[in-house]
């Protein structure tokens, strides 16, 4: 492994790296940085926690120091928290340059952001939706001279998941110069490789870490097979044993919905665990505050939806618990990648119900690793089962008495308005779709029933025939 200066970084930058404990480049840095410094487009695919952020931040800072102007670099990333984390890396490593950065994410004051953009910062780190809003609504800034476009978690930005960035990306691409360097990074690039290659047009340098497995060796990956109803008791038991056995610890628990996230947080607090939550129905300021408290170990447990699955770098996290088995292997890879980062050890425990076994198989196939069973003292779990289930029900009732569901509905309507849709028309459209769906289902059911009936009739006929034949034969032999 070479050192940082032999890769083409200036002394001031190498010194800055050392102050942050970056002494030797990681493989993704060693391989991608020279290509970026040569001026090539680059696609880097390396495991979680392997230093992909510095792999693009360092060459950008190097180039910026040679010819400083704003706006020099645009970084796009799928979540707001990640945008702050990336901007922080730029700020810390670029301090000797007097680097000016600007963070453009949803949920924060748009006027203040517009002002910052008009001051020509060197680096803009943004989530696509809010940046596209700025482009649509003002002409006080220009990105026509940017040198670098970086898509961090590039596959997420391009996939059409629950948050679809495609329209916003089109708006953004429309104001960027064709002559630029495009850098794409993620731990899971391969699924969307072709779309990504279309964005990085100039025969990108492609580097993927060679490894049979897609998760890091330092990660101990476990599962617990549990009926749905006993899941929470297992969770409480796991946390209790973990707190009993470790002094300096921190856990992230991933769950599938904002509501579940809220209920689990309330529940764990009832059991006196220092818990805080992070999900998209929280106000942005609260999201940042909660994450900061978790990072500072004021709270040891973070319960989050997949909004925290990608990119977050919190070295103290030793355990990741999947309260639900992720539906996609790629989500699993990112979730468990919140621990065992940068060579540290970590454990991940996935709670698996009988309905999730096929999901575990496809996860194992993708990561090329078999999950091992996590040993649990069943007796201890059964002792707390009733208490846990009663507490959950109480928390559910408590949450129902707040306006949580109402807020969810309002948020949905707001989102539709922002997308230029009429919420009432959308509701009508969705109701009609539901009606068609259920009619189709009914129709299918009827056809199935008819087929079954026909089969039954044919079978009956066959049996009757066989009986008659037997009778006939019997009659003939007696004659
Ligand atoms: N060369 C290095 N030596 C030691 N530590 C490093 C080095 N490069 C980066 N790090 C540290 O490793 C940690 C993980 O880096 P980073 O967040 O960039 O990972 P990543 O590959 O982007 O992970 P993810 O896919 O989860 O986003 C950070 O705390 C970072 O400061």
Coordinates of C-alpha atoms and ligand atoms in Angstrom, one line a residue:
X1 CA 0.0 0.0 0.0
X2 CA 1.5 3.4 -1.0
X3 CA 1.3 6.5 1.1
X4 CA -0.9 9.5 0.6
X5 CA 1.7 11.8 -1.0
X6 CA 2.8 9.2 -3.6
X7 CA -0.9 9.3 -4.8
X8 CA -0.5 12.9 -5.8
X9 CA -1.7 14.8 -2.7
X10 CA 0.1 18.0 -1.5
X11 CA 1.9 18.1 1.8
X12 CA -0.8 20.3 3.4
X13 CA -3.5 17.8 2.6
X14 CA -1.4 14.8 3.8
X15 CA -0.8 16.7 7.1
X16 CA -4.5 17.4 7.4
X17 CA -5.3 13.7 6.9
X18 CA -2.8 12.7 9.6
X19 CA -4.6 15.0 12.0
X20 CA -7.7 12.9 11.4
X21 CA -6.0 9.6 11.8
X22 CA -5.8 9.0 8.0
X23 CA -2.2 7.9 7.6
X24 CA -2.4 5.3 4.9
X25 CA -4.9 5.2 2.1
X26 CA -7.5 2.4 2.1
X27 CA -7.8 0.3 -1.1
X28 CA -10.7 2.4 -2.6
X29 CA -8.6 5.6 -1.9
X30 CA -5.4 4.1 -3.3
X31 CA -7.1 3.0 -6.5
X32 CA -9.6 5.8 -7.2
X33 CA -7.7 8.9 -6.2
X34 CA -5.0 8.8 -8.9
X35 CA -7.6 8.3 -11.6
X36 CA -9.6 11.3 -10.3
X37 CA -6.5 13.4 -10.0
X38 CA -5.7 12.5 -13.7
X39 CA -9.1 14.1 -14.6
X40 CA -11.0 10.9 -15.2
X41 CA -14.6 10.1 -14.3
X42 CA -14.7 7.5 -11.6
X43 CA -17.0 4.8 -10.3
X44 CA -15.9 3.3 -6.9
X45 CA -17.7 0.4 -5.3
X46 CA -16.3 -0.7 -2.0
X47 CA -17.7 -2.1 1.2
X48 CA -19.3 0.0 3.9
X49 CA -16.9 1.9 6.2
X50 CA -14.0 1.6 3.8
X51 CA -13.3 5.3 3.4
X52 CA -15.2 6.1 0.1
X53 CA -15.9 9.7 1.3
X54 CA -12.2 10.7 1.6
X55 CA -11.6 8.9 -1.7
X56 CA -13.6 11.8 -3.4
X57 CA -13.1 14.6 -0.9
X58 CA -9.3 14.5 -1.0
X59 CA -8.8 14.8 -4.8
X60 CA -11.5 17.5 -5.0
X61 CA -9.6 19.5 -2.4
X62 CA -6.3 19.0 -4.2
X63 CA -7.8 20.3 -7.4
X64 CA -9.6 23.1 -5.7
X65 CA -6.3 24.3 -4.1
X66 CA -4.7 24.5 -7.5
X67 CA -7.4 26.6 -9.1
X68 CA -9.8 27.9 -6.4
X69 CA -13.2 29.2 -7.4
X70 CA -16.9 28.7 -6.5
X71 CA -19.1 26.8 -7.2
X72 CA -16.4 24.2 -7.9
X73 CA -18.0 20.9 -6.7
X74 CA -21.5 19.6 -6.3
X75 CA -22.2 16.6 -4.1
X76 CA -25.6 14.9 -4.2
X77 CA -26.6 12.4 -1.6
X78 CA -30.0 10.8 -0.7
X79 CA -30.4 11.8 2.9
X80 CA -30.1 15.1 4.8
X81 CA -28.0 13.7 7.6
X82 CA -25.5 12.3 5.2
X83 CA -25.2 15.7 3.5
X84 CA -24.2 17.2 6.8
X85 CA -21.7 14.4 7.4
X86 CA -20.1 14.9 4.0
X87 CA -19.9 18.6 4.3
X88 CA -18.2 18.2 7.6
X89 CA -15.4 16.0 6.0
X90 CA -14.9 18.7 3.4
X91 CA -14.8 21.4 6.0
X92 CA -12.3 19.6 8.3
X93 CA -10.0 18.4 5.6
X94 CA -10.2 21.7 3.6
X95 CA -9.7 24.0 6.6
X96 CA -6.3 25.3 5.5
X97 CA -7.9 26.3 2.2
X98 CA -10.5 28.4 4.0
X99 CA -13.0 26.2 2.2
X100 CA -16.6 27.5 2.0
X101 CA -19.3 24.9 1.9
X102 CA -23.0 25.1 1.7
X103 CA -25.6 22.5 2.6
X104 CA -28.9 22.4 0.7
X105 CA -31.4 20.0 2.2
X106 CA -35.1 19.8 2.7
X107 CA -36.7 20.8 6.0
X108 CA -34.4 23.8 6.5
X109 CA -34.8 27.5 5.8
X110 CA -34.9 28.0 2.0
X111 CA -34.2 31.7 2.0
X112 CA -31.0 31.3 4.1
X113 CA -30.0 28.6 1.7
X114 CA -30.6 30.8 -1.4
X115 CA -28.4 33.5 0.2
X116 CA -25.6 31.0 0.8
X117 CA -25.8 29.7 -2.7
X118 CA -25.5 33.2 -4.1
X119 CA -22.3 33.7 -2.2
X120 CA -20.5 31.2 -4.5
X121 CA -19.4 28.5 -2.0
X122 CA -16.6 26.2 -3.2
X123 CA -18.6 23.0 -2.4
X124 CA -22.4 22.5 -2.4
X125 CA -23.6 19.3 -0.7
X126 CA -27.3 18.7 -1.4
X127 CA -30.2 16.3 -1.5
X128 CA -31.7 16.3 -5.0
X129 CA -35.2 17.5 -4.1
X130 CA -34.3 20.7 -2.3
X131 CA -31.6 21.6 -4.9
X132 CA -34.0 21.1 -7.7
X133 CA -36.5 23.4 -5.9
X134 CA -33.8 26.2 -5.7
X135 CA -33.1 25.7 -9.4
X136 CA -36.7 26.0 -10.3
X137 CA -37.4 29.0 -8.2
X138 CA -34.3 31.3 -8.5
X139 CA -31.6 32.4 -10.7
X140 CA -29.2 33.9 -8.1
X141 CA -26.6 31.2 -8.5
X142 CA -24.9 29.3 -11.3
X143 CA -23.5 25.9 -11.5
X144 CA -22.4 26.2 -15.1
X145 CA -18.7 26.1 -14.2
X146 CA -18.6 23.2 -11.7
X147 CA -15.6 20.9 -12.2
X148 CA -16.9 18.0 -10.1
X149 CA -20.3 16.3 -9.8
X150 CA -20.3 13.6 -7.1
X151 CA -23.1 11.2 -6.5
X152 CA -22.6 9.5 -3.1
X153 CA -24.8 6.4 -2.6
X154 CA -25.2 6.7 -6.4
X155 CA -27.3 3.6 -6.8
X156 CA -29.9 4.9 -4.3
X157 CA -30.1 8.3 -6.1
X158 CA -30.8 6.5 -9.4
X159 CA -33.2 3.7 -8.2
X160 CA -36.9 4.4 -8.3
X161 CA -37.7 3.5 -4.7
X162 CA -40.2 5.2 -2.3
X163 CA -38.4 8.5 -2.9
X164 CA -37.8 8.8 -6.6
X165 CA -35.1 11.3 -7.4
X166 CA -35.3 11.0 -11.2
X167 CA -37.2 14.2 -12.0
X168 CA -35.1 16.2 -9.6
X169 CA -31.9 14.8 -11.1
X170 CA -33.1 15.8 -14.6
X171 CA -33.6 19.4 -13.4
X172 CA -30.1 19.4 -11.8
X173 CA -28.3 17.8 -14.8
X174 CA -29.9 20.5 -16.9
X175 CA -27.9 23.3 -15.4
X176 CA -24.5 21.5 -15.1
X177 CA -21.8 21.8 -17.7
X178 CA -21.2 18.8 -20.0
X179 CA -17.5 19.1 -19.4
X180 CA -17.0 18.1 -15.8
X181 CA -15.7 15.1 -13.9
X182 CA -18.4 12.8 -12.5
X183 CA -17.7 10.6 -9.6
X184 CA -20.0 7.9 -8.4
X185 CA -19.6 5.9 -5.1
X186 CA -21.5 3.3 -3.2
X187 CA -21.1 0.0 -1.5
X188 CA -23.8 -1.5 -3.8
X189 CA -23.2 0.0 -7.3
X190 CA -23.5 -3.2 -9.3
X191 CA -27.3 -3.4 -9.6
X192 CA -27.6 0.0 -11.4
X193 CA -24.3 -0.1 -13.2
X194 CA -25.7 0.7 -16.7
X195 CA -27.7 3.7 -15.6
X196 CA -24.6 5.0 -13.7
X197 CA -22.3 4.5 -16.7
X198 CA -24.7 6.8 -18.7
X199 CA -24.2 9.6 -16.2
X200 CA -20.4 9.3 -16.1
X201 CA -20.1 9.6 -19.8
X202 CA -16.4 9.7 -20.5
X203 CA -15.4 6.0 -20.1
X204 CA -15.2 6.1 -16.4
X205 CA -12.5 4.5 -14.4
X206 CA -14.3 1.7 -12.6
X207 CA -13.0 0.1 -9.4
X208 CA -14.6 -2.5 -7.3
X209 CA -13.0 -4.0 -4.2
X210 CA -12.3 -7.7 -5.0
X211 CA -13.8 -9.9 -2.4
X212 CA -16.0 -12.9 -2.3
X213 CA -18.3 -11.4 0.4
X214 CA -20.1 -8.1 0.3
X215 CA -19.9 -7.4 4.0
X216 CA -16.8 -6.9 6.1
X217 CA -15.0 -9.7 7.8
X218 CA -15.0 -7.9 11.1
X219 CA -18.8 -8.1 11.2
X220 CA -20.3 -11.1 13.1
X221 CA -23.7 -11.6 11.4
X222 CA -26.4 -13.3 13.4
X223 CA -30.1 -14.1 13.2
X224 CA -32.8 -15.1 15.7
X225 CA -35.8 -17.0 14.5
X226 CA -38.9 -15.8 16.3
X227 CA -42.7 -15.7 15.9
X228 CA -43.9 -12.2 15.2
X229 CA -45.6 -11.9 18.6
X230 CA -42.4 -12.7 20.5
X231 CA -40.2 -10.3 18.5
X232 CA -40.3 -7.4 21.0
X233 CA -39.6 -9.7 23.9
X234 CA -36.5 -10.9 22.1
X235 CA -35.5 -7.3 21.4
X236 CA -35.8 -6.2 25.1
X237 CA -33.9 -9.3 26.2
X238 CA -31.1 -8.7 23.7
X239 CA -30.7 -5.1 24.8
X240 CA -30.8 -6.1 28.5
X241 CA -28.1 -8.8 28.1
X242 CA -26.0 -6.4 26.0
X243 CA -26.2 -3.6 28.6
X244 CA -25.4 -6.1 31.4
X245 CA -22.3 -7.4 29.6
X246 CA -20.8 -4.2 28.1
X247 CA -19.9 -0.8 29.6
X248 CA -19.1 1.3 26.5
X249 CA -21.8 0.4 24.0
X250 CA -24.1 1.8 21.4
X251 CA -26.8 0.1 19.3
X252 CA -28.8 1.1 16.2
X253 CA -32.1 -0.7 15.8
X254 CA -33.7 -0.6 12.3
X255 CA -37.4 -1.0 11.8
X256 CA -39.7 -0.7 8.8
X257 CA -42.1 2.2 9.5
X258 CA -42.0 5.6 11.2
X259 CA -44.9 4.5 13.5
X260 CA -43.1 1.3 14.6
X261 CA -40.0 3.4 15.2
X262 CA -42.0 5.7 17.4
X263 CA -43.7 2.9 19.3
X264 CA -40.4 1.0 19.9
X265 CA -38.8 4.2 21.2
X266 CA -41.7 4.7 23.7
X267 CA -41.5 1.0 24.7
X268 CA -37.8 0.9 25.3
X269 CA -38.0 4.1 27.3
X270 CA -40.7 2.4 29.5
X271 CA -38.0 -0.2 30.2
X272 CA -35.6 2.6 31.1
X273 CA -33.2 2.2 28.1
X274 CA -31.7 5.5 26.9
X275 CA -33.4 5.5 23.5
X276 CA -33.9 8.1 20.8
X277 CA -35.4 7.9 17.3
X278 CA -34.7 9.0 13.8
X279 CA -37.3 8.9 11.0
X280 CA -38.8 11.0 8.3
X281 CA -41.9 12.1 10.1
X282 CA -39.8 14.0 12.6
X283 CA -39.0 17.7 12.2
X284 CA -35.6 18.1 10.5
X285 CA -34.2 20.1 13.5
X286 CA -35.3 17.2 15.8
X287 CA -33.7 14.7 13.5
X288 CA -30.3 16.5 13.6
X289 CA -30.6 17.0 17.4
X290 CA -31.3 13.3 18.0
X291 CA -28.5 12.2 15.8
X292 CA -26.1 14.5 17.6
X293 CA -27.2 13.2 21.0
X294 CA -26.7 9.6 19.8
X295 CA -23.3 10.4 18.4
X296 CA -22.2 12.1 21.6
X297 CA -23.4 8.9 23.5
X298 CA -26.0 10.9 25.5
X299 CA -28.4 8.2 24.3
X300 CA -27.0 4.7 23.6
X301 CA -29.8 3.4 21.5
X302 CA -31.0 4.8 18.2
X303 CA -34.2 3.4 16.7
X304 CA -34.4 4.4 13.0
X305 CA -36.0 3.7 9.7
X306 CA -34.0 3.2 6.6
X307 CA -33.4 6.9 6.5
X308 CA -30.3 6.1 8.6
X309 CA -29.4 2.9 6.7
X310 CA -26.8 4.5 4.4
X311 CA -23.6 6.3 4.9
X312 CA -23.8 7.4 8.6
X313 CA -20.4 7.0 10.2
X314 CA -20.7 6.6 14.0
X315 CA -17.6 4.7 15.3
X316 CA -19.1 3.8 18.7
X317 CA -21.9 1.6 17.2
X318 CA -21.1 -2.0 18.1
X319 CA -24.4 -3.6 17.4
X320 CA -27.0 -3.3 14.7
X321 CA -30.4 -5.0 15.3
X322 CA -32.8 -5.5 12.4
X323 CA -36.2 -5.5 14.1
X324 CA -37.6 -6.5 10.7
X325 CA -35.7 -8.5 8.0
X326 CA -34.9 -6.1 5.2
X327 CA -36.8 -6.9 2.0
X328 CA -33.8 -6.3 -0.2
X329 CA -30.3 -7.6 0.3
X330 CA -28.9 -4.2 -0.6
X331 CA -30.8 -2.6 2.3
X332 CA -29.4 -5.3 4.6
X333 CA -25.8 -4.5 3.4
X334 CA -26.2 -0.8 4.2
X335 CA -28.0 -1.3 7.5
X336 CA -25.4 -3.7 9.0
X337 CA -22.7 -1.5 7.6
X338 CA -23.4 1.0 10.3
X339 CA -21.2 -1.1 12.6
X340 CA -17.8 -2.8 12.0
X341 CA -16.5 0.3 10.2
X342 CA -12.9 1.2 9.4
X343 CA -11.5 -2.1 10.7
X344 CA -13.5 -2.2 14.0
X345 CA -15.5 -5.2 15.1
X346 CA -19.2 -5.3 15.2
X347 CA -22.3 -7.5 15.5
X348 CA -25.5 -7.5 13.6
X349 CA -28.6 -9.5 14.7
X350 CA -31.6 -9.9 12.4
X351 CA -35.0 -10.9 13.9
X352 CA -36.5 -13.3 11.4
X353 CA -40.1 -14.6 11.5
X354 CA -41.3 -17.7 9.7
X355 CA -42.5 -15.5 6.8
X356 CA -39.0 -13.9 6.3
X357 CA -36.9 -17.1 5.7
X358 CA -36.9 -16.6 1.9
X359 CA -35.6 -13.0 2.5
X360 CA -32.7 -14.4 4.6
X361 CA -31.8 -16.8 1.8
X362 CA -31.6 -14.1 -0.8
X363 CA -29.5 -11.9 1.6
X364 CA -27.2 -14.8 2.2
X365 CA -26.9 -15.5 -1.5
X366 CA -26.0 -11.8 -2.2
X367 CA -23.5 -11.3 0.6
X368 CA -22.0 -14.8 0.1
X369 CA -22.1 -15.4 3.8
X370 CA -24.3 -17.6 6.0
X371 CA -25.9 -15.8 9.0
X372 CA -25.3 -17.7 12.2
X373 CA -28.0 -18.3 14.8
X374 CA -27.6 -16.0 17.9
X375 CA -27.9 -18.1 21.1
X376 CA -30.7 -16.9 23.3
X377 CA -32.1 -18.2 26.6
X378 CA -35.7 -18.8 25.6
X379 CA -36.8 -19.1 29.2
X380 CA -35.7 -15.6 30.0
X381 CA -37.5 -14.3 26.9
X382 CA -40.7 -16.1 28.0
X383 CA -40.5 -14.6 31.5
X384 CA -40.8 -11.1 30.1
X385 CA -43.2 -11.8 27.2
X386 CA -46.5 -10.7 28.8
X387 CA -44.9 -7.6 30.3
X388 CA -43.4 -6.6 27.0
X389 CA -46.6 -7.2 25.0
X390 CA -48.7 -5.2 27.5
X391 CA -46.2 -2.3 27.4
X392 CA -46.4 -2.3 23.6
X393 CA -50.2 -2.2 23.6
X394 CA -50.1 0.7 26.1
X395 CA -47.6 2.6 23.9
X396 CA -49.8 2.0 20.9
X397 CA -52.8 3.4 22.7
X398 CA -50.7 6.4 23.8
X399 CA -49.6 7.1 20.3
X400 CA -53.1 6.7 18.9
X401 CA -54.2 9.5 21.3
X402 CA -51.7 11.8 19.7
X403 CA -52.1 13.2 16.2
X404 CA -49.4 10.9 14.8
X405 CA -51.5 9.3 12.0
X406 CA -53.1 12.6 11.2
X407 CA -49.6 14.1 10.8
X408 CA -48.7 11.3 8.5
X409 CA -51.7 12.1 6.3
X410 CA -50.9 15.8 6.3
X411 CA -47.3 15.0 5.3
X412 CA -48.5 12.8 2.5
X413 CA -50.7 15.6 1.2
X414 CA -47.9 18.1 1.5
X415 CA -45.6 15.8 -0.5
X416 CA -48.2 15.4 -3.3
X417 CA -48.7 19.2 -3.5
X418 CA -44.9 19.6 -3.8
X419 CA -44.9 17.1 -6.6
X420 CA -47.5 19.2 -8.3
X421 CA -50.4 16.8 -7.7
X422 CA -53.9 17.4 -6.3
X423 CA -54.1 15.3 -3.1
X424 CA -57.9 14.8 -3.4
X425 CA -57.6 13.7 -7.1
X426 CA -54.8 11.4 -6.0
X427 CA -56.9 9.9 -3.2
X428 CA -59.7 9.3 -5.8
X429 CA -57.3 7.8 -8.2
X430 CA -55.9 5.5 -5.6
X431 CA -59.3 4.5 -4.4
X432 CA -60.3 3.6 -8.0
X433 CA -57.0 1.6 -8.4
X434 CA -57.8 -0.2 -5.2
X435 CA -61.3 -1.0 -6.5
X436 CA -59.9 -2.3 -9.8
X437 CA -57.3 -4.3 -7.9
X438 CA -59.9 -5.9 -5.7
X439 CA -62.2 -6.6 -8.6
X440 CA -59.3 -8.3 -10.4
X441 CA -58.6 -10.3 -7.3
X442 CA -62.2 -11.4 -7.0
X443 CA -62.3 -12.3 -10.7
X444 CA -59.1 -14.4 -10.3
X445 CA -60.6 -16.1 -7.3
X446 CA -63.8 -17.0 -9.2
X447 CA -61.8 -18.4 -12.1
X448 CA -59.7 -20.4 -9.7
X449 CA -62.9 -21.7 -8.0
X450 CA -64.3 -22.7 -11.4
X451 CA -61.2 -24.5 -12.3
X452 CA -61.2 -26.3 -9.0
X453 CA -64.9 -27.2 -9.4
X454 CA -64.3 -28.5 -12.9
X455 CA -61.3 -30.6 -11.8
X456 CA -63.5 -32.0 -9.0
X457 CA -66.2 -32.9 -11.4
X458 CA -63.8 -34.6 -13.8
X459 CA -62.3 -36.6 -10.9
X460 CA -65.8 -37.6 -9.8
X461 CA -66.6 -38.8 -13.3
X462 CA -63.4 -40.8 -13.5
X463 CA -64.1 -42.5 -10.2
X464 CA -67.7 -43.3 -11.2
X465 CA -66.4 -44.8 -14.5
X466 CA -63.8 -46.8 -12.7
X467 CA -66.5 -48.1 -10.3
X468 CA -68.8 -49.0 -13.1
X469 CA -66.0 -50.8 -14.9
X470 CA -65.2 -52.8 -11.8
X471 CA -68.9 -53.7 -11.3
X472 CA -69.1 -54.8 -14.9
X473 CA -65.9 -56.9 -14.6
X474 CA -67.3 -58.5 -11.4
X475 CA -70.6 -59.3 -13.1
X476 CA -68.8 -60.9 -16.1
X477 CA -66.6 -63.1 -13.8
X478 CA -69.6 -64.4 -11.9
X479 CA -71.4 -65.3 -15.1
Ligands
LIG1 N1 -7.2 5.9 5.1 C1 -7.9 5.9 6.2 N2 -7.4 5.4 7.4 C2 -8.1 5.3 8.5 N3 -9.4 5.7 8.6 C3 -10.0 6.2 7.5 C4 -9.3 6.3 6.3 N4 -10.2 6.8 5.4 C5 -11.3 7.0 6.0 N5 -11.2 6.6 7.3 C6 -12.3 6.7 8.3 O1 -13.1 5.5 8.1 C7 -14.5 5.8 8.5 C8 -15.5 5.3 7.4 O2 -15.3 6.1 6.2 P1 -16.5 6.5 5.3 O3 -17.6 7.1 6.1 O4 -16.0 7.3 4.2 O5 -16.9 5.1 4.7 P2 -17.8 4.7 3.4 O6 -16.9 3.8 2.6 O7 -18.3 5.9 2.8 O8 -19.0 3.8 4.1 P3 -20.5 3.7 3.7 O9 -20.6 2.9 2.5 O10 -21.2 3.1 4.8 O11 -21.0 5.1 3.4 C9 -14.6 7.3 8.7 O12 -14.6 7.5 10.1 C10 -13.3 7.8 8.2 O13 -12.8 9.0 8.9

